[in-house]
Amino acid sequence: MNLACSTCPVNETAACAVLTTDERDAMAAAGRTRVLKRGEMLFAAGDEDAACATLLTGALKVSAVDADGNEQILALVHPAGFIGELFAPFAHHDVVALTESRLCTFARRDIERAIEDYPALARALLRRSQADLLATRTLLELTGHASAEARLAALLHDFAAAASDSSCHLAQRFDLPLTRGEIANMLGLTIETVSRKLGELEDTGAIQREGKRGIIIRNAELLQDISGR
Amino acid sequence: MNLACSTCPVNETAACAVLTTDERDAMAAAGRTRVLKRGEMLFAAGDEDAACATLLTGALKVSAVDADGNEQILALVHPAGFIGELFAPFAHHDVVALTESRLCTFARRDIERAIEDYPALARALLRRSQADLLATRTLLELTGHASAEARLAALLHDFAAAASDSSCHLAQRFDLPLTRGEIANMLGLTIETVSRKLGELEDTGAIQREGKRGIIIRNAELLQDISGR
DNA sequence: CGAGGAATTGAGATCCCTCAAGAACAGTGG
DNA sequence: CCACTGTTCTTGAGGGATCTCAATTCCTCG
């Protein structure tokens, strides 16, 4: 299927936004859209020639599985995010859909050629890569020293910020994109601890739970305070 | 001081290696070498217009300081590594020399112009950025789930690999580039735990300590085994 | 030789994990 | 609409790994 960049929901914000219309059309001819259902995998660790992709809608997780079969979530990908290890001979991590997701995928060699042909694209991907690096380091900072409660508070804060339209304030209410188990894997905790600490955050009045996935921010300042930032 | 790229110890491996001689000379005219002693800072979190640099010799750490004043090491930089957040308005982390280090520094605007002028440089930096991203995620994976002993074993393994000339086998003996406190900060542990676990690794016969900094690999397989990889 | 920092070692406290059971929920089929 | 079933989440009790606090030893450097 061919792509219609003009109706793409992230045509202003994704890496391809820096291309001219003609250049973008040329890339579109090489790309394909793909839809993943929750739990479906885009590629697995070890895959050779793993595709690259821009996420249009939905959410993905990047995760590693250690020797004991424990999963560790290393990053979340939001719309306009770019996925793909451009210079590695094989993928180092799994990439799985958290919700139904639409992607715009490209074969590795097509992306590699595009980077050669369109310097602006290389710069855009560099920018995105540095942003990803910063996000990963922020997560590393969090899981390094902070208490379970602080980690959870920080994650909720981030989710509330991500769920808001404007980038400067928090959403008052949102649904967790992750299960308890996934939150635990991301923060280096266990399911039980996540559940308990969510209860404690509710007791202190920072948040309120609404069903299994819903979170209402009751006291954003307190939440930020607990997160230690 | 002007630069002599022809005698640069990393002129084959650093990002600038992709440039032609002429291009490199043009960049050299804009750059400056700088020497940092152990503990000296290249730039601090919050600095605007922080310089960018390629590390020639020595070693650096990238670290964050949280609200309580605790340091967390997010990454180590080895020779040929590139330092600098190109698209951020200010630096997010501190960068400090671990040993006496020589750098080749550039003003932000000079690097930005070079990226525009030399597409190959942008691609080289993209490659480096993705490698940094992978390294950070590997560290995240480690600090997420592993026990103190496994973290330490993995770090020692990495250091042994980095200290070796050939990339495929380990150095038999090396000096730790970090103090106990820095190791602790990097792995999300305390000084005491690092010290204790080092003792235990010695008891099991995996390593042998030699003075305060020296480490001898006694049983690389066992070490790898303990690290869980 | 002395002083300061860095590392080791010990004892007790704490936070989080493990194991285990029960409750809430979603999907399925009757 | 309701039982049925599996999954996810919650809650509890106990144990273990790591942190905290404190004292001592080991280097390094003046």
Coordinates of C-alpha atoms (C1' of nucleotides) in Angstrom, one line a residue:
Chain A
M1 CA 0.0 0.0 0.0
N2 CA 1.3 3.4 -0.8
L3 CA 1.4 6.3 1.7
A4 CA -0.5 9.5 1.8
C5 CA 1.8 11.8 3.6
S6 CA -0.7 14.7 3.3
T7 CA -3.1 12.9 5.7
C8 CA -0.3 11.6 8.0
P9 CA -1.1 12.6 11.6
V10 CA 2.6 13.3 12.3
N11 CA 3.6 14.9 9.0
E12 CA 4.6 18.1 10.9
T13 CA 6.5 16.5 13.6
A14 CA 8.1 13.3 12.4
A15 CA 11.6 13.2 11.0
C16 CA 10.3 13.2 7.4
A17 CA 8.8 16.7 8.0
V18 CA 12.2 18.2 7.1
L19 CA 12.0 16.9 3.5
T20 CA 10.5 18.7 0.6
T21 CA 7.3 17.4 -0.8
D22 CA 9.1 15.8 -3.7
E23 CA 11.6 14.1 -1.5
R24 CA 8.9 12.9 0.8
D25 CA 6.9 11.4 -2.1
A26 CA 10.0 9.5 -3.2
M27 CA 10.4 8.1 0.3
A28 CA 6.7 7.3 0.5
A29 CA 7.0 5.1 -2.5
A30 CA 9.5 3.0 -0.7
G31 CA 7.6 2.8 2.6
R32 CA 4.6 0.8 3.7
T33 CA 2.1 1.4 6.4
R34 CA 1.6 -1.3 8.9
V35 CA -0.9 -1.8 11.8
L36 CA 0.1 -3.7 14.9
K37 CA -2.4 -5.0 17.5
R38 CA -1.6 -4.8 21.2
G39 CA 1.2 -7.3 21.9
E40 CA 2.3 -7.7 18.3
M41 CA 6.0 -7.4 17.7
L42 CA 7.6 -5.2 15.1
F43 CA 10.9 -7.0 15.4
A44 CA 12.7 -9.1 17.9
A45 CA 16.2 -8.8 19.4
G46 CA 18.6 -10.6 17.1
D47 CA 16.6 -9.9 13.9
E48 CA 18.8 -9.1 11.0
D49 CA 17.8 -6.3 8.7
A50 CA 15.1 -5.2 11.1
A51 CA 12.9 -2.6 9.5
C52 CA 12.9 1.0 10.5
A53 CA 9.7 2.9 11.1
T54 CA 8.0 6.1 12.2
L55 CA 5.1 5.7 14.6
L56 CA 2.0 7.4 13.4
T57 CA -0.5 6.5 16.2
G58 CA -0.5 4.3 19.2
A59 CA 2.5 3.4 21.4
L60 CA 5.3 0.9 21.4
K61 CA 7.8 -0.4 24.0
V62 CA 11.4 -1.2 23.5
S63 CA 12.4 -4.1 25.7
A64 CA 15.2 -6.5 26.5
V65 CA 14.8 -10.0 27.8
D66 CA 17.5 -11.3 30.1
A67 CA 18.8 -14.8 30.6
D68 CA 16.1 -15.7 33.1
G69 CA 13.3 -14.6 30.8
N70 CA 12.6 -11.4 32.7
E71 CA 11.6 -8.5 30.5
Q72 CA 13.0 -5.0 31.0
I73 CA 11.4 -2.1 29.3
L74 CA 14.0 0.3 28.1
A75 CA 11.9 3.0 26.3
L76 CA 8.5 3.9 25.2
V77 CA 7.9 5.2 21.7
H78 CA 5.2 7.8 21.1
P79 CA 3.7 9.1 17.8
A80 CA 6.3 10.7 15.5
G81 CA 9.0 8.6 17.2
F82 CA 11.5 6.8 15.0
I83 CA 12.4 3.1 15.6
G84 CA 15.4 1.4 14.2
E85 CA 19.1 0.8 14.8
L86 CA 20.6 2.2 11.7
F87 CA 24.1 1.0 11.9
A88 CA 23.8 -2.3 13.9
P89 CA 23.9 -5.6 11.9
F90 CA 21.0 -6.9 14.0
A91 CA 18.4 -5.5 16.4
H92 CA 19.5 -5.5 20.1
H93 CA 16.0 -5.2 21.5
D94 CA 12.4 -6.3 21.0
V95 CA 9.8 -3.7 19.9
V96 CA 6.2 -4.5 20.7
A97 CA 3.0 -2.6 20.4
L98 CA 1.4 -1.5 23.7
T99 CA -1.9 -0.5 22.0
E100 CA -3.1 -0.8 18.4
S101 CA -0.5 1.2 16.5
R102 CA 0.0 2.4 13.0
L103 CA 3.5 2.7 11.6
C104 CA 5.2 3.8 8.4
T105 CA 7.9 1.3 7.8
F106 CA 11.0 1.3 5.6
A107 CA 13.5 -1.3 4.6
R108 CA 16.9 -0.6 6.1
R109 CA 18.6 -0.1 2.8
D110 CA 16.0 2.4 1.7
I111 CA 16.6 4.4 4.9
E112 CA 20.3 4.2 4.5
R113 CA 20.0 5.5 0.9
A114 CA 17.7 8.3 2.0
I115 CA 20.2 9.4 4.7
E116 CA 22.8 9.6 2.0
D117 CA 20.6 11.4 -0.4
Y118 CA 18.9 13.8 2.0
P119 CA 21.3 15.5 4.5
A120 CA 18.4 17.1 6.2
L121 CA 17.0 13.7 7.0
A122 CA 20.2 12.6 8.6
R123 CA 20.2 15.8 10.8
A124 CA 16.6 15.2 11.8
L125 CA 17.4 11.6 12.8
L126 CA 20.4 12.8 14.7
R127 CA 18.2 15.2 16.6
R128 CA 15.7 12.4 17.4
S129 CA 18.5 10.1 18.4
Q130 CA 19.9 12.6 20.9
A131 CA 16.4 13.1 22.3
D132 CA 16.1 9.4 22.7
L133 CA 19.4 9.3 24.4
L134 CA 18.3 12.0 26.8
A135 CA 15.1 10.2 27.6
T136 CA 17.0 6.9 28.3
R137 CA 19.4 8.7 30.6
T138 CA 16.5 10.3 32.4
L139 CA 15.1 6.8 33.0
L140 CA 18.5 5.6 34.1
E141 CA 18.7 8.4 36.6
L142 CA 15.4 7.5 38.0
T143 CA 16.0 3.8 38.4
G144 CA 19.4 4.3 39.7
H145 CA 18.9 5.9 43.1
A146 CA 15.2 6.7 43.7
S147 CA 12.9 4.8 46.0
A148 CA 10.0 2.8 44.6
E149 CA 7.5 5.6 45.5
A150 CA 9.6 8.2 43.8
R151 CA 10.1 6.2 40.6
L152 CA 6.4 5.6 40.4
A153 CA 5.5 9.3 41.1
A154 CA 8.0 10.4 38.4
L155 CA 6.5 7.9 35.9
L156 CA 3.0 9.1 36.6
H157 CA 4.1 12.7 36.2
D158 CA 5.6 11.9 32.8
F159 CA 2.5 10.1 31.7
A160 CA 0.3 13.0 32.8
A161 CA 2.6 15.3 30.8
A162 CA 2.5 13.1 27.8
A163 CA -1.3 12.7 27.9
S164 CA -1.8 16.5 27.9
D165 CA -2.2 18.4 24.6
S166 CA -0.1 21.3 25.7
S167 CA 3.4 20.5 26.6
C168 CA 3.6 22.7 29.7
H169 CA 0.9 21.4 32.0
L170 CA -0.4 18.0 33.0
A171 CA -3.5 16.1 32.0
Q172 CA -5.9 16.0 34.9
R173 CA -6.9 12.4 34.0
F174 CA -5.4 9.7 31.8
D175 CA -5.3 6.0 31.3
L176 CA -2.1 4.1 32.0
P177 CA -0.6 2.8 28.8
L178 CA 1.1 0.0 30.7
T179 CA -0.1 -2.9 32.8
R180 CA 1.2 -3.2 36.4
G181 CA 3.7 -5.8 35.2
E182 CA 5.0 -3.5 32.5
I183 CA 5.3 -0.6 34.9
A184 CA 7.3 -2.9 37.2
N185 CA 9.6 -4.0 34.4
M186 CA 10.2 -0.4 33.4
L187 CA 11.0 0.8 36.9
G188 CA 12.9 -2.2 38.1
L189 CA 10.3 -3.2 40.6
T190 CA 7.8 -6.0 41.1
I191 CA 4.1 -6.0 40.3
E192 CA 3.2 -6.2 44.0
T193 CA 5.4 -3.2 44.9
V194 CA 3.8 -1.1 42.1
S195 CA 0.4 -2.0 43.3
R196 CA 1.2 -1.2 46.9
K197 CA 2.9 2.1 46.1
L198 CA 0.0 3.1 43.9
G199 CA -2.3 2.5 46.9
E200 CA 0.0 4.6 49.1
L201 CA 0.1 7.5 46.5
E202 CA -3.7 7.3 46.6
D203 CA -3.7 7.4 50.4
T204 CA -1.6 10.5 50.5
G205 CA -4.0 12.2 48.2
A206 CA -1.6 12.7 45.3
I207 CA -3.6 10.6 42.9
Q208 CA -6.9 8.7 42.7
R209 CA -7.3 5.4 40.9
E210 CA -10.3 5.0 38.6
G211 CA -10.8 1.4 37.6
K212 CA -7.7 -0.5 36.7
R213 CA -6.1 1.9 34.2
G214 CA -7.5 5.3 35.0
I215 CA -5.5 7.8 37.0
I216 CA -6.7 11.2 38.2
I217 CA -4.1 13.7 39.4
R218 CA -5.4 15.1 42.6
N219 CA -2.3 17.0 43.7
A220 CA 0.3 17.5 41.0
E221 CA 2.7 19.4 43.3
L222 CA 2.7 16.7 45.9
L223 CA 3.3 14.1 43.1
Q224 CA 6.3 16.1 41.8
D225 CA 7.5 16.4 45.4
I226 CA 7.4 12.7 46.0
S227 CA 9.2 12.1 42.7
G228 CA 12.2 14.1 44.0
R229 CA 12.4 16.6 41.2
Chain B
M1 CA 46.1 26.8 19.8
N2 CA 45.6 25.2 16.4
L3 CA 45.2 21.5 15.9
A4 CA 47.4 19.0 14.2
C5 CA 45.0 16.4 13.0
S6 CA 47.8 14.4 11.4
T7 CA 49.1 13.6 14.8
C8 CA 45.7 13.1 16.5
P9 CA 45.6 9.8 18.2
V10 CA 42.0 9.2 17.1
N11 CA 42.1 10.6 13.6
E12 CA 41.1 7.2 12.3
T13 CA 38.2 6.5 14.6
A14 CA 36.6 9.8 15.7
A15 CA 33.7 11.4 13.9
C16 CA 35.9 13.7 12.0
A17 CA 37.6 10.7 10.3
V18 CA 34.9 10.8 7.7
L19 CA 35.9 14.2 6.5
T20 CA 38.3 15.0 3.7
T21 CA 41.7 16.5 4.6
D22 CA 40.6 19.9 3.5
E23 CA 37.3 19.7 5.4
R24 CA 39.2 18.6 8.5
D25 CA 41.6 21.4 8.3
A26 CA 38.7 23.9 8.1
M27 CA 37.3 22.4 11.2
A28 CA 40.6 22.3 12.9
A29 CA 40.9 26.0 12.4
A30 CA 37.7 26.5 14.5
G31 CA 38.6 24.0 17.2
R32 CA 40.9 24.1 20.2
T33 CA 42.6 21.5 22.2
R34 CA 42.1 21.5 25.9
V35 CA 43.5 19.5 28.7
L36 CA 41.5 18.6 31.8
K37 CA 43.0 17.3 35.0
R38 CA 41.2 14.6 37.0
G39 CA 38.1 16.1 38.5
E40 CA 38.0 19.1 36.2
M41 CA 34.7 19.8 34.6
L42 CA 34.1 20.4 30.9
F43 CA 30.7 21.8 31.4
A44 CA 28.0 21.6 34.1
A45 CA 24.3 20.8 33.8
G46 CA 22.4 24.0 33.0
D47 CA 25.3 25.6 31.0
E48 CA 24.1 27.4 27.9
D49 CA 26.0 27.0 24.8
A50 CA 28.1 24.2 26.3
A51 CA 31.0 23.3 24.0
C52 CA 31.1 20.1 22.0
A53 CA 34.2 18.0 22.0
T54 CA 35.9 14.9 20.8
L55 CA 37.9 13.0 23.4
L56 CA 41.5 12.3 22.3
T57 CA 43.0 10.7 25.4
G58 CA 41.8 9.9 28.9
A59 CA 38.3 9.3 30.1
L60 CA 35.3 11.4 31.1
K61 CA 32.1 10.7 33.0
V62 CA 28.6 12.1 32.2
S63 CA 26.7 12.5 35.5
A64 CA 23.5 14.0 36.9
V65 CA 23.1 15.4 40.4
D66 CA 19.7 14.9 42.0
A67 CA 17.9 17.1 44.5
D68 CA 19.7 15.6 47.5
G69 CA 23.1 16.2 46.0
N70 CA 23.6 12.5 45.1
E71 CA 25.6 12.0 41.9
Q72 CA 24.5 9.4 39.3
I73 CA 26.9 8.5 36.6
L74 CA 25.0 8.0 33.3
A75 CA 27.8 7.2 30.9
L76 CA 31.6 7.0 30.5
V77 CA 33.3 8.5 27.5
H78 CA 36.3 6.9 26.0
P79 CA 38.8 8.3 23.4
A80 CA 37.2 9.1 20.0
G81 CA 33.9 9.6 21.8
F82 CA 31.9 12.7 21.1
I83 CA 30.4 14.9 23.9
G84 CA 27.7 17.5 23.4
E85 CA 24.0 17.9 23.2
L86 CA 23.6 19.4 19.8
F87 CA 20.0 20.5 19.9
A88 CA 19.4 21.3 23.5
P89 CA 19.4 24.9 24.6
F90 CA 21.4 24.0 27.7
A91 CA 23.4 21.0 28.9
H92 CA 21.4 18.4 30.9
H93 CA 24.3 16.8 32.7
D94 CA 27.8 17.4 34.1
V95 CA 30.8 16.2 32.2
V96 CA 33.9 15.6 34.3
A97 CA 37.4 14.2 33.7
L98 CA 38.1 10.9 35.4
T99 CA 41.8 11.0 34.5
E100 CA 43.9 13.7 32.8
S101 CA 42.2 14.0 29.4
R102 CA 42.9 15.8 26.2
L103 CA 40.0 17.0 24.1
C104 CA 39.4 18.8 20.9
T105 CA 36.6 21.3 21.5
F106 CA 34.3 23.3 19.3
A107 CA 31.9 26.0 19.8
R108 CA 28.3 24.9 19.3
R109 CA 27.7 27.2 16.4
D110 CA 30.8 25.9 14.6
I111 CA 29.6 22.3 15.0
E112 CA 26.2 23.2 13.8
R113 CA 27.5 24.8 10.7
A114 CA 29.8 21.9 10.1
I115 CA 26.8 19.5 10.3
E116 CA 25.1 21.6 7.7
D117 CA 28.1 21.9 5.5
Y118 CA 29.4 18.3 5.7
P119 CA 26.6 15.7 5.5
A120 CA 29.1 12.9 6.2
L121 CA 29.8 14.5 9.6
A122 CA 26.1 14.4 10.4
R123 CA 25.9 10.8 9.5
A124 CA 29.0 10.0 11.6
L125 CA 27.5 11.8 14.6
L126 CA 24.2 9.9 14.1
R127 CA 26.1 6.7 14.2
R128 CA 27.9 7.7 17.4
S129 CA 24.7 8.9 18.9
Q130 CA 23.0 5.6 18.3
A131 CA 26.0 3.8 19.8
D132 CA 25.7 6.0 22.9
L133 CA 22.0 5.2 23.0
L134 CA 22.7 1.5 22.9
A135 CA 25.4 1.8 25.7
T136 CA 23.0 3.7 27.9
R137 CA 20.3 1.2 27.4
T138 CA 22.7 -1.6 28.2
L139 CA 23.5 0.1 31.5
L140 CA 19.8 0.6 32.1
E141 CA 19.2 -3.0 31.6
L142 CA 21.9 -3.8 34.1
T143 CA 20.8 -1.5 36.9
G144 CA 17.1 -2.5 36.4
H145 CA 16.9 -6.0 37.5
A146 CA 20.3 -7.4 38.3
S147 CA 21.7 -8.1 41.8
A148 CA 24.6 -6.1 43.2
E149 CA 27.0 -8.9 42.4
A150 CA 25.8 -9.2 38.9
R151 CA 26.1 -5.5 38.2
L152 CA 29.6 -5.4 39.5
A153 CA 30.6 -8.5 37.5
A154 CA 29.2 -7.0 34.3
L155 CA 31.0 -3.7 34.9
L156 CA 34.3 -5.4 35.5
H157 CA 33.8 -7.5 32.4
D158 CA 33.2 -4.3 30.4
F159 CA 36.3 -2.6 31.8
A160 CA 38.4 -5.6 31.1
A161 CA 37.1 -5.6 27.5
A162 CA 37.7 -1.8 27.2
A163 CA 41.3 -2.2 28.6
S164 CA 42.2 -4.8 26.0
D165 CA 43.7 -3.8 22.7
S166 CA 41.8 -6.4 20.7
S167 CA 38.1 -6.0 20.9
C168 CA 37.4 -9.7 21.2
H169 CA 39.1 -10.8 24.4
L170 CA 39.6 -9.4 27.8
A171 CA 42.6 -7.7 29.4
Q172 CA 44.1 -10.0 32.0
R173 CA 44.8 -7.0 34.3
F174 CA 43.7 -3.4 34.4
D175 CA 43.2 -0.5 36.7
L176 CA 39.7 0.6 37.6
P177 CA 39.1 4.1 36.1
L178 CA 36.6 4.8 38.8
T179 CA 36.7 5.1 42.6
R180 CA 34.5 2.9 44.7
G181 CA 32.1 5.8 45.1
E182 CA 31.9 6.4 41.4
I183 CA 31.3 2.7 40.7
A184 CA 28.5 2.8 43.3
N185 CA 27.0 5.9 41.7
M186 CA 27.1 4.2 38.3
L187 CA 25.5 1.0 39.4
G188 CA 23.0 2.5 41.8
L189 CA 24.6 0.9 44.9
T190 CA 26.5 2.2 47.9
I191 CA 30.3 2.4 48.4
E192 CA 30.0 -0.3 51.1
T193 CA 28.1 -2.7 49.0
V194 CA 30.6 -2.3 46.2
S195 CA 33.5 -3.0 48.5
R196 CA 31.8 -6.0 50.0
K197 CA 30.8 -7.5 46.7
L198 CA 34.3 -7.0 45.3
G199 CA 35.5 -9.0 48.3
E200 CA 33.1 -11.8 47.5
L201 CA 34.1 -11.8 43.9
E202 CA 37.7 -12.2 45.0
D203 CA 36.6 -15.1 47.4
T204 CA 34.9 -17.0 44.6
G205 CA 38.1 -16.7 42.6
A206 CA 36.7 -14.7 39.7
I207 CA 39.0 -11.8 40.3
Q208 CA 41.9 -10.7 42.4
R209 CA 42.5 -7.2 43.8
E210 CA 45.9 -5.6 43.5
G211 CA 46.1 -2.5 45.6
K212 CA 43.2 -0.2 45.5
R213 CA 42.7 0.2 41.8
G214 CA 44.2 -2.9 40.2
I215 CA 42.0 -5.9 39.1
I216 CA 43.3 -9.2 37.8
I217 CA 40.9 -11.4 36.0
R218 CA 41.3 -14.9 37.4
N219 CA 38.3 -16.6 35.9
A220 CA 36.6 -14.7 33.0
E221 CA 34.0 -17.4 32.4
L222 CA 32.9 -17.3 36.0
L223 CA 32.8 -13.6 36.0
Q224 CA 30.6 -13.6 32.9
D225 CA 28.4 -16.2 34.5
I226 CA 27.9 -14.1 37.6
S227 CA 27.0 -11.1 35.5
G228 CA 24.1 -13.1 34.1
R229 CA 25.0 -12.7 30.4
Chain C
dC1 C1' 56.1 11.1 59.8
dG2 C1' 51.5 12.9 60.0
dA3 C1' 47.1 14.0 57.8
dG4 C1' 43.5 13.4 54.9
dG5 C1' 40.9 10.8 51.9
dA6 C1' 39.6 6.2 50.2
dA7 C1' 38.5 1.6 51.2
dT8 C1' 37.2 -2.1 54.3
dT9 C1' 34.5 -4.3 57.8
dG10 C1' 30.8 -4.9 61.2
dA11 C1' 26.0 -4.6 63.2
dG12 C1' 21.4 -3.2 62.9
dA13 C1' 17.5 -1.2 60.3
dT14 C1' 14.8 -0.8 56.2
dC15 C1' 12.9 -1.3 51.9
dC16 C1' 11.6 -4.3 48.6
dC17 C1' 11.1 -9.0 47.0
dT18 C1' 9.1 -13.7 47.4
dC19 C1' 5.4 -16.6 48.2
dA20 C1' 0.6 -17.2 48.7
dA21 C1' -4.2 -16.3 48.7
dG22 C1' -8.1 -13.6 47.4
dA23 C1' -10.7 -10.0 44.7
dA24 C1' -11.9 -7.4 40.5
dC25 C1' -12.3 -7.6 35.8
dA26 C1' -12.8 -9.1 30.7
dG27 C1' -14.0 -12.2 27.6
dT28 C1' -16.7 -16.5 26.3
dG29 C1' -20.4 -19.3 25.7
dG30 C1' -24.6 -20.9 27.3
Chain D
dC1 C1' -28.5 -12.2 31.6
dC2 C1' -25.6 -15.1 34.1
dA3 C1' -22.2 -18.6 35.2
dC4 C1' -17.4 -19.8 33.8
dT5 C1' -12.5 -19.0 33.2
dG6 C1' -8.4 -16.9 32.8
dT7 C1' -5.9 -12.8 33.6
dT8 C1' -4.8 -8.8 36.1
dC9 C1' -4.6 -6.6 40.3
dT10 C1' -4.7 -6.2 45.3
dT11 C1' -3.4 -7.4 49.9
dG12 C1' -0.9 -9.9 53.6
dA13 C1' 3.1 -12.1 56.0
dG14 C1' 7.8 -13.2 56.2
dG15 C1' 12.5 -13.2 54.7
dG16 C1' 16.5 -11.4 52.4
dA17 C1' 19.5 -8.1 50.0
dT18 C1' 21.1 -3.7 50.4
dC19 C1' 21.4 0.7 52.9
dT20 C1' 22.7 3.4 57.0
dC21 C1' 25.6 4.4 60.6
dA22 C1' 30.0 3.8 62.8
dA23 C1' 34.7 2.3 63.6
dT24 C1' 39.1 0.8 61.7
dT25 C1' 42.6 0.1 58.3
dC26 C1' 45.0 1.2 54.2
dC27 C1' 47.0 4.4 50.8
dT28 C1' 48.8 8.7 49.1
dC29 C1' 50.8 12.9 49.4
dG30 C1' 52.6 16.7 51.5

